[in-house]
């Protein structure tokens, strides 16, 4: 009944896991980059602030040196000043000849002699500029700034202040923990947010996937959410529900079709077999035998017609419609079909009225196939109408196209059946009881109309009657031709 379903590959993952995993990876990568940038910015900002404080301190010391050295005294006086003695740094004075004097006391006095040479920067100081350096000293990082002394003095023209980085910079290692904790907290919060959002978003999708699996297994009543806030998901669910309902109806139609076609084909075969056996067995003779043979012939013709309909439908559905287009005058074709049907017994009590234009109406098409469409519509109208009825055929040209209406006084088509009247093998409830056919007439007629570049549509239906319309394109060179024979 159903084709074998293919199970998902073992490598496939759920949509929730797929997106949350990728989001977390992207989030962690982004936070890592942000963390690196943040650490770099913090370090750069810390260095900048430390250099600014050191420059401020160096300018203060330079002013102090200028005051002391301009008066009576010597460098020894500077070394004993409180500002110099208690300063946790290396202070160096350099005169205009490049001679260096060390003012530092305490634990940094021995280190002062190991500081890298700074004579290359002295030119900048002589021009009134300050300098900044990051220098290595005995495996440690030091910061050094140089500033000019305000006034020219015999013992110095510039002052250098050097400080270990550990004394002025924060311990960056202590910042890594809080930054890592912050990144982890943001990552966790982001993952929770995207997890619950993705779960909410994928929940209706999972239900749709389960519903699709149910339909694949033959169930057509899936449990789908009634409403979701997301418009696209609501459209998906609504469309899927409509599709499931339509599949359910089509499956029901298919089941009924198999039973109906089997019955329709078996009935004439059984009838023919029984009647022929009766004739061969001499159960009936003479005129009664002839009547049995005549009935068998009619049943054989009906059986042949059903087989031809099946073959035609299969051919048309494959796109192999044998269309031979020629100029056709449609009004003349309508008259011909009406005259052809009037002589049939089933149309003996039917009045066929026609409303045809005075001027010729030309189309480019296959006269035989167009005749088949019209005959099928008229036969359907007759089958749906009561005795002593009227069928009206109207032909008009409007809005650049030709419209051919067939209107009857039949019982109409129930609203629940109207969406399916052009479906293959659909006969409706009344058709199943009264019509002896396969339900391919309207399907084939519509295919033929569409093959001519037109269509066959239901215009209106009610308990008072039904109107079908054949729509065909106008033949642009119709005035150059005469009616087809």
Coordinates of C-alpha atoms in Angstrom, one line a residue:
X1 CA 0.0 0.0 0.0
X2 CA 2.8 2.3 0.9
X3 CA 6.4 2.4 -0.3
X4 CA 9.1 1.6 2.1
X5 CA 10.2 4.6 4.1
X6 CA 13.9 5.4 4.4
X7 CA 15.1 5.8 7.9
X8 CA 17.2 8.8 8.8
X9 CA 21.0 8.3 8.7
X10 CA 22.6 7.6 12.0
X11 CA 24.9 10.6 11.4
X12 CA 22.0 13.1 11.4
X13 CA 21.4 15.2 14.5
X14 CA 18.4 17.0 15.8
X15 CA 17.8 20.6 14.7
X16 CA 18.0 21.8 18.4
X17 CA 21.4 20.2 18.9
X18 CA 22.6 21.3 15.5
X19 CA 21.9 25.0 16.1
X20 CA 22.7 25.2 19.8
X21 CA 26.0 23.6 19.3
X22 CA 27.0 25.9 16.5
X23 CA 25.7 28.9 18.4
X24 CA 27.8 28.0 21.4
X25 CA 30.9 27.5 19.3
X26 CA 30.3 30.9 17.6
X27 CA 29.6 32.5 21.0
X28 CA 32.7 31.0 22.6
X29 CA 34.8 32.1 19.7
X30 CA 33.4 35.6 19.8
X31 CA 33.8 35.8 23.6
X32 CA 37.4 34.5 23.3
X33 CA 38.2 37.3 20.8
X34 CA 36.5 39.8 23.0
X35 CA 38.5 38.5 26.0
X36 CA 41.8 38.8 24.1
X37 CA 40.9 42.3 23.0
X38 CA 39.8 43.2 26.5
X39 CA 43.0 41.9 28.1
X40 CA 45.1 43.8 25.5
X41 CA 43.1 47.0 26.1
X42 CA 43.4 46.6 29.9
X43 CA 47.2 46.1 29.6
X44 CA 47.6 49.0 27.2
X45 CA 45.5 51.3 29.4
X46 CA 47.4 50.2 32.5
X47 CA 50.7 51.0 30.8
X48 CA 49.4 54.3 29.6
X49 CA 48.2 55.3 33.1
X50 CA 51.5 54.2 34.6
X51 CA 53.6 56.2 32.2
X52 CA 51.4 59.3 32.8
X53 CA 51.9 59.0 36.6
X54 CA 55.6 58.4 36.1
X55 CA 55.9 61.5 33.9
X56 CA 54.0 63.6 36.4
X57 CA 56.4 62.3 39.1
X58 CA 59.4 62.9 36.9
X59 CA 58.4 66.5 36.1
X60 CA 58.0 67.1 39.9
X61 CA 61.5 65.7 40.5
X62 CA 62.9 67.7 37.6
X63 CA 61.6 70.9 39.2
X64 CA 63.0 69.9 42.5
X65 CA 66.4 69.2 41.0
X66 CA 66.5 72.5 39.2
X67 CA 65.8 74.4 42.4
X68 CA 68.5 72.5 44.4
X69 CA 71.2 72.5 41.8
X70 CA 70.8 76.1 40.8
X71 CA 71.7 77.1 44.4
X72 CA 74.7 76.3 46.5
X73 CA 75.0 72.6 47.0
X74 CA 75.7 69.4 45.1
X75 CA 74.2 66.2 44.0
X76 CA 74.7 64.8 47.5
X77 CA 72.0 67.2 48.7
X78 CA 69.6 65.7 46.3
X79 CA 70.3 62.2 47.5
X80 CA 69.3 63.1 51.0
X81 CA 66.1 64.9 50.1
X82 CA 63.0 63.1 51.4
X83 CA 61.5 62.9 47.9
X84 CA 64.6 61.2 46.5
X85 CA 65.4 59.0 49.5
X86 CA 62.0 57.5 49.9
X87 CA 61.3 57.2 46.2
X88 CA 61.0 53.5 45.1
X89 CA 62.7 54.0 41.8
X90 CA 65.9 54.7 40.0
X91 CA 66.5 58.4 39.3
X92 CA 69.2 59.4 36.8
X93 CA 70.4 62.9 35.8
X94 CA 72.2 63.4 32.5
X95 CA 73.9 66.7 31.6
X96 CA 74.2 68.2 28.2
X97 CA 77.4 66.2 27.6
X98 CA 75.7 62.9 28.2
X99 CA 77.3 62.3 31.6
X100 CA 75.0 60.3 33.9
X101 CA 74.5 60.8 37.7
X102 CA 72.5 58.4 39.9
X103 CA 70.4 59.7 42.7
X104 CA 68.8 56.4 43.8
X105 CA 69.2 55.0 47.3
X106 CA 68.1 51.7 48.8
X107 CA 67.5 48.4 47.1
X108 CA 67.5 49.9 43.5
X109 CA 70.9 51.6 43.8
X110 CA 72.8 48.6 42.6
X111 CA 70.4 47.9 39.8
X112 CA 70.8 51.5 38.4
X113 CA 74.1 50.6 36.8
X114 CA 72.6 47.7 34.9
X115 CA 69.9 49.7 33.2
X116 CA 70.1 49.9 29.4
X117 CA 71.9 52.8 27.8
X118 CA 69.5 55.7 27.1
X119 CA 71.8 58.1 25.4
X120 CA 70.0 57.5 22.1
X121 CA 66.9 59.2 23.6
X122 CA 68.7 62.1 25.1
X123 CA 68.4 64.1 21.9
X124 CA 64.6 64.1 22.2
X125 CA 64.9 65.4 25.8
X126 CA 67.3 68.2 24.8
X127 CA 64.5 69.3 22.4
X128 CA 62.0 69.5 25.3
X129 CA 60.3 66.2 24.6
X130 CA 59.6 63.4 27.1
X131 CA 60.3 59.8 26.4
X132 CA 58.8 56.4 27.4
X133 CA 60.4 53.0 27.4
X134 CA 59.7 49.4 28.4
X135 CA 63.1 47.9 29.2
X136 CA 64.3 44.4 30.4
X137 CA 66.4 44.4 33.6
X138 CA 67.7 41.0 35.0
X139 CA 64.7 39.1 33.7
X140 CA 62.2 41.7 34.8
X141 CA 60.3 44.4 33.0
X142 CA 60.9 48.0 33.9
X143 CA 59.3 51.2 32.8
X144 CA 61.4 54.3 32.2
X145 CA 60.4 57.9 31.4
X146 CA 62.7 60.8 30.5
X147 CA 61.8 64.5 30.9
X148 CA 63.8 67.7 30.4
X149 CA 64.9 69.8 33.4
X150 CA 63.2 73.2 33.2
X151 CA 66.4 75.3 33.4
X152 CA 69.9 74.7 32.1
X153 CA 72.1 73.7 35.0
X154 CA 75.6 72.6 35.2
X155 CA 74.9 69.1 36.4
X156 CA 72.0 68.0 34.4
X157 CA 69.8 68.7 31.4
X158 CA 67.5 65.7 31.7
X159 CA 66.0 63.4 34.3
X160 CA 65.2 59.7 33.8
X161 CA 62.9 57.8 36.2
X162 CA 62.9 54.0 36.1
X163 CA 60.5 51.8 38.0
X164 CA 59.9 48.0 38.0
X165 CA 56.6 47.2 36.1
X166 CA 55.5 45.1 39.1
X167 CA 55.5 48.2 41.3
X168 CA 53.2 50.3 39.2
X169 CA 51.2 47.9 37.1
X170 CA 48.4 45.7 38.4
X171 CA 48.9 41.9 38.5
X172 CA 47.4 40.9 35.2
X173 CA 47.3 37.3 36.2
X174 CA 44.7 38.3 38.8
X175 CA 42.5 39.7 36.0
X176 CA 42.5 36.6 34.0
X177 CA 40.3 34.7 36.5
X178 CA 37.5 37.4 36.6
X179 CA 37.6 37.8 32.8
X180 CA 37.4 34.1 32.3
X181 CA 34.5 33.9 34.8
X182 CA 32.7 36.7 33.0
X183 CA 33.2 35.0 29.6
X184 CA 32.0 31.7 31.0
X185 CA 28.9 33.3 32.6
X186 CA 28.0 35.1 29.4
X187 CA 28.6 31.9 27.4
X188 CA 26.4 29.9 29.8
X189 CA 23.7 32.6 29.8
X190 CA 23.8 32.8 26.0
X191 CA 23.6 29.1 25.6
X192 CA 20.6 28.9 27.9
X193 CA 18.8 31.7 26.0
X194 CA 19.5 30.1 22.6
X195 CA 18.6 26.6 23.9
X196 CA 15.2 27.6 25.2
X197 CA 14.5 29.8 22.1
X198 CA 15.6 27.0 19.8
X199 CA 13.6 24.5 21.7
X200 CA 10.5 26.7 21.4
X201 CA 11.2 27.3 17.7
X202 CA 11.9 23.7 16.9
X203 CA 9.0 22.2 18.9
X204 CA 6.4 22.8 16.2
X205 CA 8.9 21.6 13.6
X206 CA 9.4 18.4 15.5
X207 CA 5.6 18.0 15.6
X208 CA 5.5 18.5 11.9
X209 CA 8.3 16.0 11.4
X210 CA 6.4 13.4 13.5
X211 CA 3.2 14.2 11.6
X212 CA 5.1 13.6 8.3
X213 CA 6.3 10.3 9.7
X214 CA 2.8 9.4 10.7
X215 CA 1.5 10.2 7.2
X216 CA 4.3 8.1 5.7
X217 CA 3.1 5.2 7.8
X218 CA -0.5 5.6 6.6
X219 CA -2.0 7.9 9.3
X220 CA -3.7 11.0 8.1
X221 CA -4.8 12.6 11.5
X222 CA -1.6 14.1 12.8
X223 CA -1.5 15.9 16.1
X224 CA -0.3 19.4 15.2
X225 CA -0.3 22.6 17.4
X226 CA -3.3 24.8 16.9
X227 CA -1.6 28.1 16.9
X228 CA 2.0 29.4 17.1
X229 CA 3.1 33.1 17.3
X230 CA 5.6 32.9 14.5
X231 CA 3.9 33.6 11.2
X232 CA 6.1 31.4 9.0
X233 CA 5.6 28.4 11.4
X234 CA 1.9 29.0 11.5
X235 CA 1.8 29.0 7.7
X236 CA 3.8 25.8 7.6
X237 CA 1.5 24.1 10.1
X238 CA -1.7 25.3 8.3
X239 CA -0.4 24.2 4.9
X240 CA 0.7 20.8 6.4
X241 CA -2.7 20.3 8.0
X242 CA -4.4 21.1 4.7
X243 CA -2.1 18.7 2.9
X244 CA -2.8 15.9 5.4
X245 CA -6.6 16.5 5.0
X246 CA -6.3 16.4 1.2
X247 CA -4.1 13.3 1.3
X248 CA -6.7 11.7 3.5
X249 CA -9.4 12.5 1.1
X250 CA -7.3 11.3 -1.9
X251 CA -6.5 8.1 -0.1
X252 CA -10.2 7.6 0.6
X253 CA -10.9 8.3 -3.1
X254 CA -8.2 5.9 -4.1
X255 CA -9.8 3.1 -2.0
X256 CA -13.2 3.9 -3.4
X257 CA -11.8 4.0 -6.9
X258 CA -10.3 0.5 -6.7
X259 CA -13.6 -0.8 -5.5
X260 CA -15.5 1.2 -8.0
X261 CA -13.3 0.4 -11.0
X262 CA -13.3 -3.3 -10.1
X263 CA -17.0 -3.2 -9.8
X264 CA -17.5 -1.3 -13.1
X265 CA -15.2 -3.6 -15.0
X266 CA -16.5 -6.8 -13.4
X267 CA -20.2 -6.0 -14.0
X268 CA -20.2 -5.9 -17.8
X269 CA -17.9 -8.9 -18.0
X270 CA -20.2 -10.9 -15.7
X271 CA -23.2 -9.8 -17.7
X272 CA -21.7 -10.6 -21.0
X273 CA -20.5 -14.0 -19.8
X274 CA -23.9 -14.9 -18.4
X275 CA -25.8 -13.9 -21.5
X276 CA -23.5 -15.7 -23.9
X277 CA -23.6 -18.8 -21.7
X278 CA -27.4 -18.6 -21.8
X279 CA -27.4 -18.4 -25.6
X280 CA -24.8 -21.2 -26.0
X281 CA -26.8 -23.4 -23.6
X282 CA -30.0 -22.8 -25.6
X283 CA -31.5 -21.4 -22.4
X284 CA -32.9 -18.6 -24.6
X285 CA -33.7 -18.9 -28.3
X286 CA -34.9 -16.9 -31.3
X287 CA -35.7 -13.2 -30.5
X288 CA -34.8 -13.5 -26.9
X289 CA -31.4 -14.9 -27.8
X290 CA -30.9 -12.0 -30.2
X291 CA -31.9 -9.6 -27.4
X292 CA -29.3 -11.2 -25.2
X293 CA -26.7 -10.8 -27.8
X294 CA -27.6 -7.2 -28.4
X295 CA -27.3 -6.5 -24.6
X296 CA -24.0 -8.2 -24.6
X297 CA -22.8 -6.0 -27.5
X298 CA -23.9 -2.9 -25.6
X299 CA -22.1 -4.0 -22.5
X300 CA -19.0 -4.8 -24.6
X301 CA -19.1 -1.3 -26.0
X302 CA -19.4 0.2 -22.5
X303 CA -16.5 -1.9 -21.4
X304 CA -14.5 -0.8 -24.4
X305 CA -15.3 2.9 -23.6
X306 CA -14.0 2.5 -20.1
X307 CA -10.8 0.9 -21.3
X308 CA -10.4 3.7 -23.9
X309 CA -10.9 6.3 -21.2
X310 CA -8.2 4.7 -19.1
X311 CA -5.8 4.5 -22.0
X312 CA -6.6 8.1 -23.0
X313 CA -6.1 9.4 -19.5
X314 CA -2.8 7.6 -19.2
X315 CA -1.7 9.1 -22.5
X316 CA -2.9 12.6 -21.6
X317 CA -1.3 12.5 -18.2
X318 CA 2.0 11.6 -19.7
X319 CA 1.7 14.7 -22.0
X320 CA 1.2 12.7 -25.1
X321 CA -2.0 14.4 -26.3
X322 CA -2.3 13.9 -30.1
X323 CA -3.3 17.5 -30.8
X324 CA -3.6 18.5 -34.5
X325 CA -4.4 22.2 -34.5
X326 CA -6.3 23.7 -37.4
X327 CA -8.5 26.7 -37.7
X328 CA -11.9 25.8 -36.3
X329 CA -15.1 27.8 -36.4
X330 CA -16.6 27.1 -32.9
X331 CA -20.2 28.1 -33.5
X332 CA -20.5 25.7 -36.4
X333 CA -18.9 23.0 -34.2
X334 CA -21.4 23.6 -31.5
X335 CA -24.3 23.3 -34.0
X336 CA -22.8 20.0 -35.3
X337 CA -22.6 18.5 -31.8
X338 CA -26.1 19.5 -30.9
X339 CA -27.5 18.0 -34.0
X340 CA -25.5 14.8 -33.4
X341 CA -26.9 14.4 -29.8
X342 CA -30.5 15.2 -30.7
X343 CA -30.9 11.9 -32.5
X344 CA -29.9 9.9 -29.4
X345 CA -32.6 8.4 -27.2
X346 CA -31.2 9.8 -24.0
X347 CA -31.6 13.3 -25.4
X348 CA -35.2 12.7 -26.7
X349 CA -36.8 14.7 -23.9
X350 CA -34.0 17.4 -23.6
X351 CA -34.3 20.9 -25.1
X352 CA -30.9 22.2 -26.0
X353 CA -31.0 26.0 -26.3
X354 CA -28.1 27.9 -27.8
X355 CA -27.0 31.5 -27.7
X356 CA -24.4 31.8 -30.5
X357 CA -23.0 35.1 -31.9
X358 CA -23.9 36.1 -35.5
X359 CA -20.2 36.4 -36.5
X360 CA -18.0 33.4 -36.9
X361 CA -15.8 32.6 -33.8
X362 CA -12.5 31.1 -34.9
X363 CA -10.0 29.2 -32.8
X364 CA -6.9 27.2 -33.5
X365 CA -7.4 23.7 -32.3
X366 CA -8.3 20.1 -32.8
X367 CA -11.9 19.8 -33.9
X368 CA -12.2 16.2 -32.8
X369 CA -10.9 16.8 -29.3
X370 CA -13.0 20.0 -28.9
X371 CA -16.1 18.0 -29.9
X372 CA -15.1 15.4 -27.2
X373 CA -15.1 18.1 -24.5
X374 CA -18.5 19.5 -25.5
X375 CA -20.1 16.0 -25.8
X376 CA -18.8 15.1 -22.4
X377 CA -20.2 18.2 -20.8
X378 CA -23.6 17.8 -22.5
X379 CA -23.7 14.1 -21.4
X380 CA -22.9 15.1 -17.8
X381 CA -25.6 17.8 -17.9
X382 CA -28.1 15.2 -19.2
X383 CA -27.2 12.7 -16.5
X384 CA -27.5 15.3 -13.7
X385 CA -30.8 16.7 -15.0
X386 CA -34.4 15.5 -14.5
X387 CA -36.6 14.4 -17.4
X388 CA -38.0 17.0 -19.7
X389 CA -35.2 19.4 -19.0
X390 CA -33.4 22.3 -20.8
X391 CA -29.7 22.6 -21.4
X392 CA -28.4 26.0 -22.5
X393 CA -25.2 26.4 -24.6
X394 CA -23.8 30.0 -24.7
X395 CA -20.8 31.1 -26.9
X396 CA -19.2 34.5 -26.5
X397 CA -16.0 36.4 -27.0
X398 CA -14.9 38.5 -24.0
X399 CA -11.7 40.0 -22.7
X400 CA -9.6 38.6 -25.5
X401 CA -10.8 35.0 -25.0
X402 CA -13.6 32.7 -26.0
X403 CA -16.1 31.4 -23.4
X404 CA -18.4 28.4 -24.1
X405 CA -20.8 27.8 -21.2
X406 CA -22.9 24.7 -20.7
X407 CA -25.7 25.3 -18.2
X408 CA -28.2 22.6 -17.0
X409 CA -31.1 22.4 -14.6
X410 CA -29.7 19.5 -12.6
X411 CA -29.4 18.9 -8.9
X412 CA -26.1 20.7 -8.5
X413 CA -22.8 19.7 -6.9
X414 CA -22.6 19.5 -3.1
X415 CA -20.1 22.1 -1.6
X416 CA -17.9 19.4 -0.1
X417 CA -17.5 17.7 -3.5
X418 CA -16.7 20.8 -5.6
X419 CA -12.9 20.9 -4.9
X420 CA -12.6 17.4 -6.2
X421 CA -14.8 17.3 -9.4
X422 CA -11.7 17.6 -11.6
X423 CA -9.8 14.9 -9.7
X424 CA -9.2 11.7 -11.7
X425 CA -11.6 8.9 -10.9
X426 CA -13.7 11.1 -8.7
X427 CA -17.5 10.5 -9.2
X428 CA -19.1 11.9 -6.1
X429 CA -21.7 10.2 -4.0
X430 CA -24.5 10.6 -6.6
X431 CA -22.1 9.5 -9.4
X432 CA -21.2 6.4 -7.5
X433 CA -24.9 5.4 -7.3
X434 CA -26.1 6.5 -10.7
X435 CA -23.3 6.9 -13.2
X436 CA -21.7 3.9 -14.7
X437 CA -18.2 5.1 -15.5
X438 CA -14.7 5.7 -14.1
X439 CA -15.0 9.3 -13.2
X440 CA -12.5 10.5 -15.8
X441 CA -14.7 12.6 -18.0
X442 CA -14.1 16.0 -16.4
X443 CA -10.5 15.2 -15.8
X444 CA -9.8 14.4 -19.5
X445 CA -11.9 17.3 -20.7
X446 CA -9.9 19.7 -18.6
X447 CA -6.6 18.2 -19.9
X448 CA -7.8 18.7 -23.4
X449 CA -8.9 22.3 -22.8
X450 CA -5.5 23.1 -21.2
X451 CA -3.8 21.5 -24.1
X452 CA -5.5 24.1 -26.3
X453 CA -4.1 26.9 -24.1
X454 CA -7.3 27.3 -22.2
X455 CA -9.1 25.8 -19.3
X456 CA -12.3 24.1 -18.1
X457 CA -13.8 25.7 -14.9
X458 CA -16.9 25.4 -12.7
X459 CA -18.7 28.7 -12.9
X460 CA -21.6 28.1 -10.5
X461 CA -23.6 25.3 -9.1
X462 CA -26.7 25.2 -6.9
X463 CA -29.8 23.0 -6.5
X464 CA -31.2 24.8 -9.5
X465 CA -28.4 23.8 -11.9
X466 CA -24.8 23.9 -12.8
X467 CA -22.7 25.9 -15.3
X468 CA -19.3 24.7 -16.7
X469 CA -17.2 27.0 -18.9
X470 CA -14.7 26.1 -21.6
X471 CA -12.1 28.9 -22.0
X472 CA -10.1 29.1 -25.2
X473 CA -7.7 31.6 -26.7
X474 CA -8.9 33.6 -29.7
X475 CA -7.3 32.7 -33.1
X476 CA -5.7 36.0 -34.2
X477 CA -6.1 35.2 -38.0
X478 CA -9.6 33.8 -37.8
X479 CA -11.0 36.2 -40.4
X480 CA -8.8 34.6 -43.1
X481 CA -10.5 31.1 -42.7
X482 CA -13.8 29.5 -43.2
X483 CA -15.5 27.0 -40.9
X484 CA -14.0 23.5 -40.6
X485 CA -16.0 20.8 -42.2

